[in-house]
Structure formats: C-alpha cells, structure tokens
C-alpha cells in the first residue's frame, strides 16, 4: 500500500522557507546573536469546513471555517516571519461537502480535493492524519492526499504482514520528517534549523473503521512509537522535535493503545513541542486547571509547550519558542502557548473577516454541495429538535431509531434472527456541549431536505446490528447514563446535571424498551467505559412490552459500525455483529423518510429521568431557542441566560406523572412503507372485543389511550413484534375490558 503514497512526500526534505525573527507574545525583545524566535501554528479537526458556512442551517456563519482561520494565519505570519504551519488531521470528513466529494460525485484520480484547493494556498509545512481520514477507505484517502502540496506524516500505522515479528514491520506512511529551515536570529545572522516533525493517530482506527482497515493495517501505541522514533530523529540531526498527535489529553492512568495519550507523550524525552487535537478542545484553557502536569500560565504539559486549537477552524493554535544556540546545539529557552479565536462567543461578534481567496478556491464545490443538501426527501408532521435530547426522549433521536429498526427488521426476515425483538440505539450528535449553544438540531415541521437528515446524523457510519442479552442491554444503558453527574437529593443548592466530559454521541438511547435513569445514584462507568462503581445501578424499571427484562433474553440492537466495532457494551466479546450493512445510517434515514413520504417523528417517551423529590434544584443548559418551549414543557422552567450563550433551565424531578416512562406521552412515528401485515382474528371475536382500523397519523399509543388501555397491552394482544410498525388500514384488536 505504501507505493502509491510516495508522491505526496515530494519536496519533504528539500522544503525550505525563508524566515526572519519574531518576539515571543509576552516579550518585545528579539534577543541577540544565537537567539531565534520561532512561531509554530496549528490547525486541527477542520472536518471539511473550508468556508464559513453552516450547511445544516443553510446560511453563513462567523463561528468556524478555514476561510476565517486563514486570516489569522496570515496575520500571525506578518507578526512572526520565523514560522511553521501544520495541520493535525480529521480533515476530509465531517460535513456535507466532504460527503459530496466522497460519495455523491466521488473524487477521481488527478482531481484535487476541495480541502487541498484551499489549504495549498496557505503554505502548510506538513500534515498529520486523523482518525476520520479513514472513514471512506484507504483508496479514497490515497486519491485525496495526492492533491496536497505539502507532505504527510504518521508513525504508528503499519502494513499488516500477518506475522508476530515486529522487527520487520513496515510503516504505511512516512513516520517523520526533518525539515531544513533557514532562520534569522536577533542579530540578523542566518542559521539552518533542522525541525523534526512526527505524527500519530489513535490506535482505535482499526476498530472504528474495521470494514476499511481489517487485514490491511495494524496500529501501535502512540507513546511506545514516540519512544522508538524520537531518538532516531535526534540521531539524524533534528535540532527541534515537534510531535503532532491526533490525540487528546486525559488525566487518567496510562494504558496500552491509549486513545488520548498526550499526558504521557509529554514525558517522552526529546519532544520540544506538542500540537494536539482529536478531542475538539482548546488548550491552554481554564478547563484544564488542576490537571496533572499542566501549567496554564506557560501553556505546558510536563514542561513541554503544547497547544490544541479547538475544531472546525474556530481557533488558531500558536506556540512561540525562544531558541538559543550554545556550543553548536539549539535548545528551547522559553515558550508561550496561546489560541486565537475567530469569534467572540460572549459578545457574539466576529473577530476576523473571511479570506476571499479560500472562498473562491472551493466556490464550485461549495455550490454543488448546496444543490445536494437542498434536495427534498419528504415531510414531517412535527418539528424535530435536540434541545432537550439529554434530559428526555427526543424526536431527533426517535426518527433515527425508527429508521434503524425498520431497516434491520426488513433485512433479518428469512434469517435465523427473524422474530428476535429488534431494538435500536441512537445518540444526540448535536446537543451543545463543547461545540457551543448553536450546536443543536432544529428542523421545522414541513419539508425535510437532505441537509436536515445530515443534521440528524452527522457521521458517515454504516448500519450494524448486534445480538445481545437483556443483561447486556442494561450494562449498555448504564454506560450511557454516565452522561449525568450524580445529584444529591438532600441539597437544595443548584446542581449541574450534565457531565460535559462524557461526549453526547456516546449517550445512547435504546428504543424498543422502557426505562428510567436515576441520577441520584453514582455512575457505574466513565466515558471510556471504565468501571467506577461496581454496585451502582442507575437504570431502573427496565422493561420490554410492559414486563421486566429477563437477563438472558436475546435482543437484536441496531446501531452503527463505530459502536459495534469499538464498544465492549455493544459487542462484549467482539463476536456479536450479525448484520454489517453496506448502507450508511444517514442513507437509511433518508430511505425511511422517502418510503413513507410523510413521517411523525414525535418521541414515544420510552425513557425518562427517575423522580427524586420536589426540592432538588437541577440545572440544564441548552440552546436559547429552547426558551420558546418553556411553557409547553411542564418538566422544565427557564431560569437565566448564561455568559457562554446558553439558556439555563431548572428541571422538575419531583413528579412521577411527569417523568414516568411506562406510557409514552407523545405519539409514536407512523410506520414505514413495508409494515407488518395485520394480525387477523383466528375466529369470532369475544363478545366485548372490538376491532379498530388504523387511520393515517394514528399511533398505537393514541389508539390505546382512546380505548382505555395501554400500547404495551395492545402490542402483546395483537402479537406485534414491533409496535412502531402500524399503517393505515391495519386491523387492531381491542381486548375486552
């Protein structure tokens, strides 16, 4: 596989840029002879956001986009002629522009990917690969990288050779570069500075993109790989070593093949600066206060200057180094790390204008993407938003789960798994958090376009289904319940509910069962799935069709390839995938909507937060747009706008009627185009038995309510394997009272 990649390393070692002197951000002095001020800049996690445009809202934005970051880059270069610029991956996937180029009008050999049409204008010195670079497969990655005018590095991905001998392992990419740079010291003298650059990717890519990578690559531990190559880089003459891990910072014990390993990478001798990413966070930032090894004033981790620039180009990461030459060797004498934002979130003001050269470079691709995302799919009879997706059953997850259930049930017909209950796991991808108060789904009732479906399901995952037991479903939900902090029932003080260290895309809601989450109990697992409290049990009243779930009962759960391949909860022994579909989850939702044309996405209320008491003061932050729903939702009350742009609500956790999930409080979505056939009566109906004919817009819950019963009883009485799947004209038997 390595051979086709070789052209992208052209000019790797010969690359040289004329540089001059720059003061540190904290100092006006340039130093004298033998002292060089060097600025290192980083972008990371751009996710195809080349222009400042929100494809989901279909409008320009001031909050992200490389076109805005480019203005910062050019200004930072003007201040600091001695500079280097690197990108840290997660570049070619993440928004509809990326999907269009990869799947709708696929990039061909010889064509330049729009990300490189833009980035080639900015004179990047090198790029590192992120985990999302592999979402479309190695062949597409190869075609994309061929368009880059700058070299790429990765040290911990190897060709799979099928043997256990690590001494003959061959890197898939160039593991590191030594860039030969001309720099000018404070006295005006020229020097040659050899800058070593090494990159890493999370080892978990072999799980997350198993379908693309299995049997082709192996990935080794980030820290162990650094310990192997950094001394080699020093031996080959590197004066300065810059590590670019597509990996985040976690203050937890070190483990093999650790995903977020920056804390321990900073302890590898010889590394002079770290440019990290992956976690979509900003460093230095007060959120890292008190973390092991962190000096926020200096912007260092275990003494190593470090920076993380957020995501989507919303910040430019900068490390300013003072280098001193002594006895023929360069050493870092001082440093300052900082991030420069493109947007003032507090005052809701743009800080820079877009660079028109970047906008113009991708104009044609951008316009094609707009045509694509504006294409119609169907209609929705109710609005779909994710404002309250973390505190109550939500329409933005409901529609995804309905579609996944529909797809899996169809594809299991005639197999050994037909008849096993199908559940579906979906998570709120857009629910604020570290992405900000504008990061929510909000689709009005009426027409649904492809851009809306992409808004519901952001990632290019493919649909997978796993076979698990009732006990394993509970553990899966226990992990998901780590989304919440523990609430003290005895306190009347305000308590924040959401644990923002737990990504919302891991908050799986499992449809097809009913349950409550008791946040007065401690979490059983942390975000990484590590056991925290062995005896903890937040999941209560877990039922299927109105009965408690037997521990050994089998269920099929529809999910995605990411979860099925990487989660010990979805796939406890690694052998539970019974359906690995070629179709993307997003396409499944599109097909589901197109099949029925008009859908009702209202949440069915299958889960809720368990009641605590009437005095507990639980706070939840969400979009300011959610204030319009205040009076219509008895479980919440708006309290204040926050400094960071959110709206804060107080939750009511005292009313059992408000929070109980046993009987869903809103209509379920109408069924798909291929619903189950009606169950005809075997013989004459009982004297008081009735038969109801389903009308357009009906749900099983509404029918049950009308006839004084529950949807669970109707589902059981009519032997409906999936109560979501009813359709106009179907006969539903109503049992005698």
XYZ file of C-alpha atoms in Angstrom:
737
model
C 0.000 0.000 0.000
C 2.881 2.406 0.606
C 3.946 2.792 -3.017
C 1.043 4.978 -4.257
C 1.535 7.315 -1.318
C 5.132 8.160 -2.141
C 4.407 11.170 -4.426
C 2.915 13.101 -1.505
C 6.288 13.263 0.184
C 7.741 15.225 -2.738
C 9.993 18.019 -1.574
C 9.698 16.749 2.006
C 13.340 17.132 2.917
C 14.146 19.872 0.423
C 11.327 22.100 1.645
C 12.788 25.392 2.830
C 11.138 28.690 3.651
C 12.899 31.986 4.265
C 12.192 33.014 7.839
C 13.032 36.015 9.971
C 12.908 36.943 13.634
C 9.869 37.219 15.932
C 9.395 38.199 19.575
C 7.523 35.971 21.921
C 3.940 37.065 22.535
C 4.927 38.006 26.076
C 8.057 39.929 25.163
C 9.045 42.779 22.862
C 12.673 41.669 22.719
C 14.066 39.670 19.828
C 17.213 38.529 21.616
C 20.699 38.815 20.195
C 23.108 36.635 18.277
C 22.283 32.935 18.520
C 18.731 33.585 19.744
C 15.859 32.749 17.392
C 12.176 33.416 17.944
C 10.153 30.696 16.202
C 6.359 30.619 15.893
C 4.643 27.246 15.346
C 1.000 27.328 14.237
C -1.591 24.551 14.193
C -5.000 23.849 12.712
C -6.810 20.639 13.659
C -10.152 18.895 13.245
C -11.262 21.108 10.360
C -13.725 18.413 9.198
C -14.041 19.863 5.663
C -15.159 23.262 6.979
C -13.249 25.259 4.396
C -15.748 28.093 4.091
C -17.595 29.778 6.929
C -20.919 28.167 6.045
C -23.358 26.064 8.070
C -24.688 23.535 5.553
C -27.289 22.273 8.018
C -28.793 25.692 8.705
C -28.008 26.651 5.088
C -26.528 30.025 5.969
C -23.114 31.667 6.502
C -21.560 31.546 9.949
C -18.925 33.597 11.739
C -18.130 30.839 14.230
C -15.989 28.466 12.146
C -14.394 27.809 8.782
C -10.820 27.805 7.463
C -11.624 30.889 5.395
C -11.738 32.753 8.717
C -8.744 30.949 10.240
C -6.709 31.800 7.159
C -6.970 35.475 8.073
C -5.491 34.695 11.488
C -2.724 32.610 9.901
C -1.678 35.421 7.589
C -1.729 37.977 10.394
C 0.299 35.687 12.679
C 2.880 35.248 9.893
C 3.177 39.013 9.442
C 3.996 39.280 13.148
C 6.428 36.376 13.045
C 8.445 35.803 9.883
C 10.094 32.785 11.555
C 7.121 30.461 11.427
C 5.866 26.958 10.691
C 2.308 25.821 9.973
C 0.942 22.298 10.498
C -2.440 20.594 10.238
C -3.409 17.794 12.609
C -5.977 15.823 10.642
C -9.674 14.968 10.730
C -9.762 16.964 7.554
C -11.658 15.163 4.770
C -14.799 14.038 6.648
C -17.362 15.796 8.772
C -19.819 17.890 6.777
C -21.919 17.619 3.595
C -19.083 18.974 1.439
C -16.969 16.004 2.492
C -19.805 13.570 1.830
C -20.486 15.086 -1.583
C -16.866 14.686 -2.686
C -16.609 11.156 -1.272
C -19.960 9.610 -2.174
C -22.168 11.775 -4.403
C -19.653 12.947 -7.020
C -16.619 10.909 -5.952
C -13.163 12.408 -6.261
C -11.247 10.902 -9.193
C -7.528 10.349 -9.591
C -5.903 13.531 -10.789
C -8.552 15.753 -9.219
C -7.809 17.907 -6.188
C -9.944 17.528 -3.105
C -11.507 20.879 -2.117
C -9.720 20.851 1.245
C -6.400 20.997 -0.598
C -7.639 23.564 -3.097
C -7.955 25.773 -0.016
C -5.048 24.619 2.127
C -2.496 24.662 -0.703
C -2.893 28.456 -0.656
C -1.624 28.684 2.924
C 1.835 27.070 2.605
C 1.458 24.351 5.201
C 4.767 22.737 6.163
C 3.264 19.300 6.882
C 0.081 17.488 7.822
C -0.785 14.632 10.156
C -3.584 12.101 9.688
C -6.631 11.935 11.970
C -8.950 9.018 12.617
C -11.659 10.359 10.303
C -9.262 10.274 7.346
C -10.056 6.556 7.119
C -13.850 6.794 7.059
C -14.046 6.465 3.276
C -11.341 3.825 2.895
C -7.652 3.777 2.008
C -8.183 4.194 -1.734
C -10.134 7.428 -1.289
C -7.554 8.654 1.227
C -4.771 7.970 -1.259
C -6.599 9.869 -4.005
C -7.217 12.788 -1.647
C -3.668 13.062 -0.294
C -2.250 13.139 -3.797
C -3.674 16.660 -4.137
C -1.772 18.081 -1.156
C 1.176 20.381 -1.918
C 2.662 19.597 1.487
C 3.935 16.305 2.958
C 2.109 13.991 5.347
C 3.428 12.020 8.292
C 2.286 9.177 10.505
C 4.492 6.982 12.674
C 2.175 4.406 14.251
C 0.258 2.907 11.296
C 1.910 -0.171 9.813
C 1.171 -2.531 6.955
C -0.462 -5.734 8.177
C 2.032 -8.503 7.388
C 0.332 -11.354 9.227
C 3.275 -12.259 11.466
C 4.144 -11.532 15.079
C 7.651 -10.293 14.283
C 7.686 -6.538 14.947
C 11.263 -6.153 13.685
C 10.131 -6.460 10.077
C 7.073 -4.195 10.347
C 6.852 -1.515 7.663
C 5.246 1.903 8.129
C 2.339 2.632 5.813
C 3.249 6.330 5.745
C 6.437 8.318 6.201
C 6.778 8.238 10.019
C 8.554 11.576 10.410
C 10.226 14.393 8.504
C 13.225 16.572 9.234
C 12.531 19.949 7.690
C 15.557 22.084 6.806
C 14.664 25.681 7.697
C 16.602 28.876 7.304
C 16.024 31.169 10.270
C 17.348 34.565 11.302
C 18.473 35.321 14.848
C 18.086 38.564 16.780
C 21.325 39.936 15.358
C 20.285 39.275 11.762
C 22.504 36.216 11.235
C 21.168 33.283 9.187
C 21.066 29.752 10.576
C 19.977 26.336 9.368
C 17.465 24.777 11.767
C 16.529 21.129 11.367
C 12.954 20.667 12.625
C 11.827 17.090 13.180
C 8.088 16.505 12.828
C 6.353 13.252 13.830
C 2.640 12.356 13.730
C 0.320 9.844 15.389
C -3.272 8.624 15.111
C -5.482 6.866 17.719
C -4.885 3.097 17.585
C -8.661 2.656 17.707
C -8.990 3.361 13.965
C -8.759 -0.381 13.349
C -11.953 -0.772 15.359
C -13.757 2.363 14.210
C -13.101 1.669 10.530
C -12.732 -2.075 10.707
C -14.528 -2.588 7.392
C -11.897 -0.498 5.599
C -8.771 -1.459 7.528
C -9.070 -5.068 8.690
C -6.287 -7.180 7.268
C -4.588 -4.141 5.746
C -3.040 -2.219 8.642
C -2.073 -2.510 12.266
C -1.699 0.467 14.599
C 0.707 0.683 17.508
C 0.743 2.573 20.789
C 1.406 6.310 20.447
C 3.848 6.669 23.342
C 5.790 3.498 22.530
C 6.075 4.640 18.912
C 7.408 8.026 20.004
C 9.964 6.338 22.246
C 11.132 4.387 19.205
C 11.403 7.210 16.672
C 12.337 10.338 18.662
C 15.884 9.090 19.455
C 16.244 8.145 15.777
C 15.212 11.662 14.747
C 17.822 13.100 17.120
C 20.485 10.813 15.670
C 19.607 12.080 12.182
C 20.270 15.638 13.216
C 16.929 17.088 14.366
C 17.592 20.259 16.376
C 13.965 20.569 17.431
C 11.227 17.916 17.567
C 7.551 18.780 17.140
C 5.086 15.983 17.942
C 1.668 16.148 16.251
C -0.587 13.555 17.880
C -4.186 13.339 16.717
C -4.936 12.508 20.318
C -6.440 14.306 23.274
C -5.459 14.894 26.892
C -6.896 12.646 29.598
C -5.748 12.755 33.195
C -6.162 9.019 33.779
C -3.760 6.114 34.318
C -1.775 5.113 31.269
C -2.947 2.026 29.398
C -1.663 0.246 26.271
C -3.009 1.588 22.966
C -4.406 4.600 24.786
C -6.661 6.810 22.633
C -5.942 10.129 24.379
C -2.301 9.888 25.371
C -0.934 13.444 25.279
C -0.242 13.490 29.031
C 2.146 10.557 28.675
C 3.539 11.612 25.300
C 4.731 14.797 27.011
C 7.024 12.641 29.179
C 8.917 11.230 26.186
C 12.428 12.672 26.288
C 13.387 14.778 23.313
C 9.994 16.223 22.348
C 10.152 20.039 22.337
C 6.556 20.941 21.403
C 3.220 19.147 21.122
C 0.405 20.119 18.737
C -2.590 18.004 19.704
C -6.249 17.620 18.742
C -8.970 14.978 18.312
C -10.953 15.988 21.415
C -12.240 19.278 19.923
C -10.990 21.159 22.982
C -8.868 24.248 23.479
C -5.514 24.246 25.290
C -4.415 26.236 27.177
C -7.817 26.851 28.747
C -9.249 27.031 32.261
C -10.993 23.682 31.701
C -7.545 22.074 32.151
C -6.960 23.747 35.509
C -5.652 21.311 38.118
C -4.868 18.557 35.596
C -1.680 16.567 36.079
C 1.419 18.185 34.612
C -0.424 21.249 33.311
C 0.946 24.781 33.669
C -1.746 27.022 32.201
C 0.266 30.214 32.600
C 3.018 28.822 30.384
C 0.819 26.554 28.296
C 2.932 23.493 29.011
C 2.290 19.840 29.860
C 5.080 18.357 31.956
C 7.174 21.319 30.841
C 6.574 20.759 27.113
C 4.979 23.710 25.231
C 1.627 22.448 23.937
C -1.463 23.703 22.154
C -4.860 22.406 20.972
C -6.880 24.720 18.680
C -10.457 23.508 19.100
C -12.264 22.367 15.962
C -13.563 23.438 12.525
C -11.057 26.289 12.382
C -12.628 28.184 15.258
C -9.161 28.867 16.685
C -5.575 29.024 15.524
C -3.122 27.313 17.848
C 0.198 29.098 18.415
C 3.393 28.112 20.227
C 6.097 30.798 20.372
C 9.537 29.389 21.144
C 12.741 31.171 22.098
C 15.606 29.045 20.790
C 19.207 29.586 21.843
C 22.309 28.249 20.129
C 25.021 27.152 22.520
C 28.051 25.022 21.716
C 26.569 24.198 18.341
C 23.248 22.932 19.710
C 19.815 24.548 19.805
C 17.719 24.467 22.977
C 14.324 25.864 23.978
C 14.989 28.706 26.407
C 11.426 29.978 26.762
C 7.944 29.453 25.345
C 4.402 30.785 25.295
C 1.345 28.876 24.080
C -1.928 30.516 23.053
C -5.037 30.142 20.925
C -6.533 32.881 18.785
C -10.295 32.636 18.191
C -12.111 33.768 15.071
C -15.283 34.584 17.041
C -16.134 36.308 20.323
C -18.744 33.942 21.762
C -19.515 36.136 24.775
C -20.380 39.190 22.690
C -21.453 37.226 19.598
C -19.106 39.178 17.360
C -16.798 38.024 14.537
C -13.151 38.825 15.170
C -11.901 38.421 11.592
C -13.204 38.563 8.042
C -13.102 35.569 5.723
C -10.158 35.228 3.356
C -11.736 35.528 -0.064
C -9.007 33.515 -1.767
C -10.059 30.460 0.272
C -13.732 31.056 -0.501
C -13.010 31.403 -4.208
C -10.832 28.280 -4.286
C -13.720 25.992 -3.279
C -16.586 28.020 -4.734
C -17.626 25.436 -7.320
C -17.513 22.530 -4.850
C -19.425 24.611 -2.309
C -22.190 25.409 -4.798
C -22.536 21.750 -5.827
C -22.831 20.825 -2.166
C -25.591 23.375 -1.641
C -27.563 21.900 -4.549
C -27.152 18.469 -2.988
C -28.177 19.363 0.565
C -31.208 21.339 -0.540
C -32.684 18.313 -2.304
C -36.074 17.163 -0.901
C -36.623 13.881 0.952
C -40.131 14.055 2.461
C -42.236 15.813 5.060
C -42.501 15.795 8.837
C -45.755 16.493 10.665
C -43.936 17.731 13.773
C -40.763 19.748 14.437
C -37.520 17.906 15.141
C -35.082 19.482 17.568
C -32.452 18.280 20.019
C -32.762 20.989 22.688
C -33.767 18.549 25.408
C -32.213 15.365 23.995
C -30.119 14.823 27.130
C -32.967 15.052 29.630
C -35.975 13.429 27.943
C -36.899 11.279 24.996
C -36.350 13.333 21.897
C -37.593 13.485 18.289
C -34.121 13.930 16.802
C -33.137 10.502 18.130
C -36.572 8.947 17.660
C -36.576 9.308 13.885
C -33.102 7.737 13.617
C -34.103 4.849 15.850
C -37.340 4.280 13.945
C -35.427 4.140 10.665
C -32.770 1.792 12.018
C -35.393 -0.572 13.439
C -37.267 -0.576 10.129
C -34.119 -1.362 8.175
C -32.894 -4.159 10.434
C -36.282 -5.888 10.692
C -36.530 -5.975 6.905
C -33.021 -7.356 6.497
C -33.457 -10.069 9.125
C -36.567 -11.500 7.529
C -35.947 -15.101 6.499
C -32.817 -15.394 8.633
C -32.228 -17.277 11.868
C -32.678 -13.978 13.717
C -36.189 -13.247 12.455
C -38.575 -12.988 15.384
C -35.947 -11.824 17.893
C -37.054 -8.376 19.145
C -35.239 -5.553 17.395
C -34.184 -2.573 19.490
C -32.351 0.475 18.231
C -29.605 2.621 19.757
C -29.259 6.258 18.738
C -27.472 9.218 20.271
C -27.837 13.019 20.107
C -24.950 14.134 17.906
C -25.805 17.824 18.125
C -26.505 18.721 21.738
C -24.410 21.762 22.558
C -21.597 20.901 24.937
C -18.127 21.943 23.877
C -19.441 22.811 20.381
C -21.422 25.738 21.760
C -25.027 26.974 22.125
C -25.669 26.940 18.376
C -24.878 23.247 18.052
C -28.393 21.782 18.068
C -30.723 20.262 15.522
C -33.800 22.388 14.822
C -35.977 21.302 11.889
C -39.374 22.901 11.441
C -42.465 20.883 10.584
C -42.913 20.567 6.836
C -40.464 19.629 4.114
C -37.324 17.670 5.001
C -34.250 18.109 2.823
C -31.042 16.083 2.716
C -29.345 18.843 4.731
C -31.839 18.110 7.538
C -31.054 14.398 7.529
C -27.341 15.179 7.560
C -28.094 17.391 10.553
C -29.763 14.460 12.305
C -26.923 12.056 11.559
C -23.574 13.793 11.185
C -21.273 10.869 10.599
C -20.699 8.574 7.645
C -21.231 5.458 9.760
C -22.717 2.316 8.279
C -25.521 0.427 9.954
C -24.598 -2.585 12.089
C -26.761 -4.799 14.275
C -25.578 -6.791 17.276
C -27.057 -9.689 19.232
C -27.048 -9.083 22.987
C -28.829 -10.268 26.114
C -31.134 -8.366 28.427
C -28.342 -8.100 30.984
C -26.034 -6.644 28.347
C -28.665 -4.126 27.278
C -28.759 -2.919 30.877
C -24.963 -2.549 31.054
C -25.015 -0.662 27.750
C -27.535 1.751 29.241
C -25.551 2.010 32.493
C -22.572 3.215 30.473
C -24.777 5.651 28.570
C -26.075 7.017 31.871
C -22.571 8.289 32.620
C -23.774 11.355 30.690
C -25.080 12.685 34.013
C -23.445 13.932 37.161
C -24.677 12.495 40.457
C -27.382 14.633 42.040
C -27.549 14.989 45.826
C -31.224 14.550 46.838
C -30.642 16.274 50.188
C -29.315 19.502 48.672
C -31.470 22.469 47.685
C -28.489 24.207 46.024
C -28.282 24.367 42.244
C -26.656 21.260 40.778
C -25.442 20.884 37.195
C -26.816 17.729 35.609
C -24.694 17.123 32.520
C -21.194 15.666 32.633
C -19.529 17.508 29.749
C -16.554 15.138 29.783
C -18.961 12.491 28.505
C -19.478 13.066 24.740
C -23.139 13.291 23.765
C -22.534 10.934 20.847
C -21.965 8.223 23.465
C -25.321 8.882 25.136
C -27.159 6.005 23.505
C -30.934 5.961 23.830
C -32.171 2.434 23.231
C -35.650 2.311 21.742
C -37.967 -0.679 21.984
C -37.588 -0.940 25.758
C -38.745 1.407 28.516
C -36.573 2.564 31.397
C -35.708 5.362 33.798
C -32.334 6.818 34.765
C -31.831 7.531 38.474
C -29.271 10.340 38.589
C -29.306 10.321 42.391
C -27.202 7.163 42.065
C -23.491 7.238 41.156
C -22.489 6.380 37.582
C -21.309 2.834 37.043
C -18.894 3.627 34.193
C -16.952 6.624 32.930
C -16.965 7.884 29.347
C -14.232 5.431 28.339
C -16.222 2.514 29.765
C -14.012 2.077 32.808
C -15.817 0.635 35.839
C -16.208 3.300 38.523
C -18.760 1.835 40.954
C -19.313 -1.890 40.647
C -22.546 -1.959 42.649
C -24.076 1.137 41.061
C -27.365 0.883 39.178
C -28.795 3.985 37.549
C -31.071 2.113 35.144
C -34.383 1.291 36.830
C -37.741 -0.079 35.656
C -36.161 -1.597 32.535
C -38.991 -3.345 30.678
C -39.906 -4.861 27.348
C -43.571 -4.873 26.350
C -44.547 -3.999 29.913
C -42.592 -6.771 31.647
C -39.219 -6.776 33.372
C -36.489 -7.979 31.022
C -35.005 -11.401 31.727
C -31.214 -11.280 31.948
C -30.770 -13.993 29.328
C -33.405 -12.832 26.846
C -31.950 -12.139 23.416
C -32.301 -8.856 21.563
C -31.014 -7.523 18.280
C -29.876 -3.906 18.623
C -29.495 -1.700 15.548
C -26.553 0.684 15.830
C -23.572 1.702 13.701
C -20.203 0.274 12.736
C -18.371 2.620 15.115
C -20.286 1.430 18.161
C -20.499 -2.208 17.129
C -16.790 -2.441 16.402
C -15.364 -0.474 19.311
C -17.701 -0.745 22.302
C -17.472 -3.561 24.816
C -21.082 -2.803 25.740
C -22.466 -3.216 22.235
C -20.122 -6.090 21.444
C -18.917 -7.681 24.694
C -16.841 -10.492 23.179
C -16.210 -8.980 19.749
C -18.426 -11.561 18.055
C -21.898 -10.001 18.273
C -22.270 -8.315 14.874
C -24.989 -10.204 12.980
C -25.575 -7.545 10.325
C -22.849 -5.343 8.851
C -24.807 -3.397 6.269
C -23.164 -1.530 3.391
C -25.639 1.341 3.814
C -24.837 4.430 5.841
C -27.122 5.154 8.793
C -27.793 8.540 7.245
C -28.937 6.918 3.996
C -31.167 4.573 5.981
C -32.936 7.608 7.476
C -33.292 9.145 4.005
C -34.743 5.896 2.593
C -37.106 5.574 5.553
C -38.499 9.069 5.045
C -38.741 8.642 1.294
C -40.552 5.330 1.737
C -43.317 6.822 3.817
C -43.050 10.375 2.396
C -44.657 11.897 5.488
C -43.448 10.978 8.970
C -44.385 11.784 12.542
C -41.105 11.929 14.490
C -42.601 12.685 17.905
C -40.744 10.913 20.705
C -42.515 7.903 22.196
C -41.366 8.623 25.761
C -39.685 5.254 26.284
C -37.152 6.683 28.768
C -37.006 9.460 31.340
C -35.128 10.675 34.383
C -36.424 8.986 37.513
C -38.135 11.309 40.028
C -36.110 12.432 43.053
C -38.083 14.975 45.114
C -39.764 18.371 44.827
C -36.929 20.409 46.375
C -33.876 19.325 44.418
C -32.601 22.126 42.122
C -31.226 20.546 38.944
C -29.877 22.827 36.192
C -29.643 22.070 32.478
C -28.115 24.305 29.796
C -29.342 24.246 26.214
C -29.991 26.410 23.169
C -31.547 29.854 23.717
C -34.089 28.816 21.058
C -35.479 26.350 23.588
C -36.976 29.189 25.634
C -39.930 29.114 23.261
C -40.780 25.637 24.571
C -40.745 26.653 28.239
C -44.476 26.932 28.862
C -45.307 23.861 26.771
C -42.999 21.570 28.773
C -44.014 21.044 32.385
C -40.729 19.313 33.221
C -38.611 22.464 32.718
C -38.565 26.140 33.644
C -36.288 28.776 32.135
C -34.115 30.486 34.745
C -31.424 32.604 33.052
C -29.210 33.245 30.048
C -25.613 32.204 30.734
C -22.408 34.093 29.991
C -21.357 31.493 27.421
C -24.541 31.963 25.401
C -26.736 29.107 26.654
C -30.183 29.219 28.215
C -30.369 27.593 31.631
C -33.435 25.658 32.781
C -34.458 24.136 36.060
C -35.724 20.568 35.825
C -38.683 19.220 37.726
C -37.707 15.843 39.161
C -40.440 15.543 41.728
C -43.493 14.477 39.748
C -43.791 10.816 38.946
C -46.533 11.555 36.460
C -44.298 13.936 34.544
C -41.301 11.648 34.462
C -42.616 8.088 34.345
C -41.849 6.313 31.055
C -44.241 3.396 31.339
C -46.783 5.003 28.998
C -45.277 7.290 26.335
C -46.672 10.775 26.495
C -46.376 11.670 22.823
C -47.368 9.941 19.594
C -45.071 7.418 18.004
C -43.988 7.840 14.389
C -46.064 6.291 11.654
C -44.779 3.069 10.176
C -42.594 2.571 7.093
C -43.522 1.554 3.591
C -43.239 -2.171 4.312
C -45.026 -2.660 7.654
C -46.090 -5.903 9.183
C -49.237 -7.488 7.905
C -52.229 -7.123 10.213
C -52.917 -9.938 12.587
C -56.337 -11.250 11.585
C -58.603 -12.754 14.244
C -58.337 -16.524 14.393
C -62.064 -16.841 14.938
C -65.107 -14.897 16.074
C -64.285 -12.023 18.346
C -65.136 -12.212 22.004
C -68.421 -10.513 22.838
C -66.862 -7.287 24.060
C -63.819 -7.363 21.786
C -63.514 -4.575 19.208
C -61.510 -4.247 16.004
C -60.096 -0.830 15.172
C -58.958 0.146 11.661
C -55.805 2.249 11.712
C -56.136 5.694 10.141
C -53.424 7.957 8.729
C -51.468 9.598 11.536
C -52.524 7.041 14.159
C -50.079 5.637 16.689
C -50.512 2.631 18.908
C -50.285 4.868 21.940
C -53.100 7.133 20.696
C -55.289 4.132 19.852
C -54.682 2.657 23.304
C -55.492 5.938 25.035
C -58.730 6.251 23.090
C -59.857 2.770 24.164
C -58.772 2.968 27.787
C -55.792 0.629 27.641
C -52.000 0.808 27.099
C -49.921 0.440 23.960
C -47.983 -2.393 25.612
C -51.179 -4.406 26.068
C -52.279 -3.775 22.501
C -48.888 -4.842 21.172
C -48.966 -8.044 23.198
C -52.642 -8.817 22.433
C -52.101 -8.380 18.691
C -48.733 -10.156 18.734
C -46.998 -7.163 17.153
C -43.277 -7.769 17.108
C -42.673 -4.054 16.731
C -45.418 -1.692 17.939
C -43.911 1.145 15.891
C -44.865 -0.588 12.661
C -48.563 0.051 12.123
C -50.096 1.505 8.979
C -53.405 2.863 7.638
C -55.927 0.084 7.063
C -54.376 -2.313 9.569
C -56.808 -4.034 11.960
C -56.015 -3.730 15.641
C -57.958 -5.894 18.073
C -59.041 -4.134 21.267
C -59.312 -6.584 24.185
C -62.404 -6.707 26.347
C -62.179 -4.654 29.494
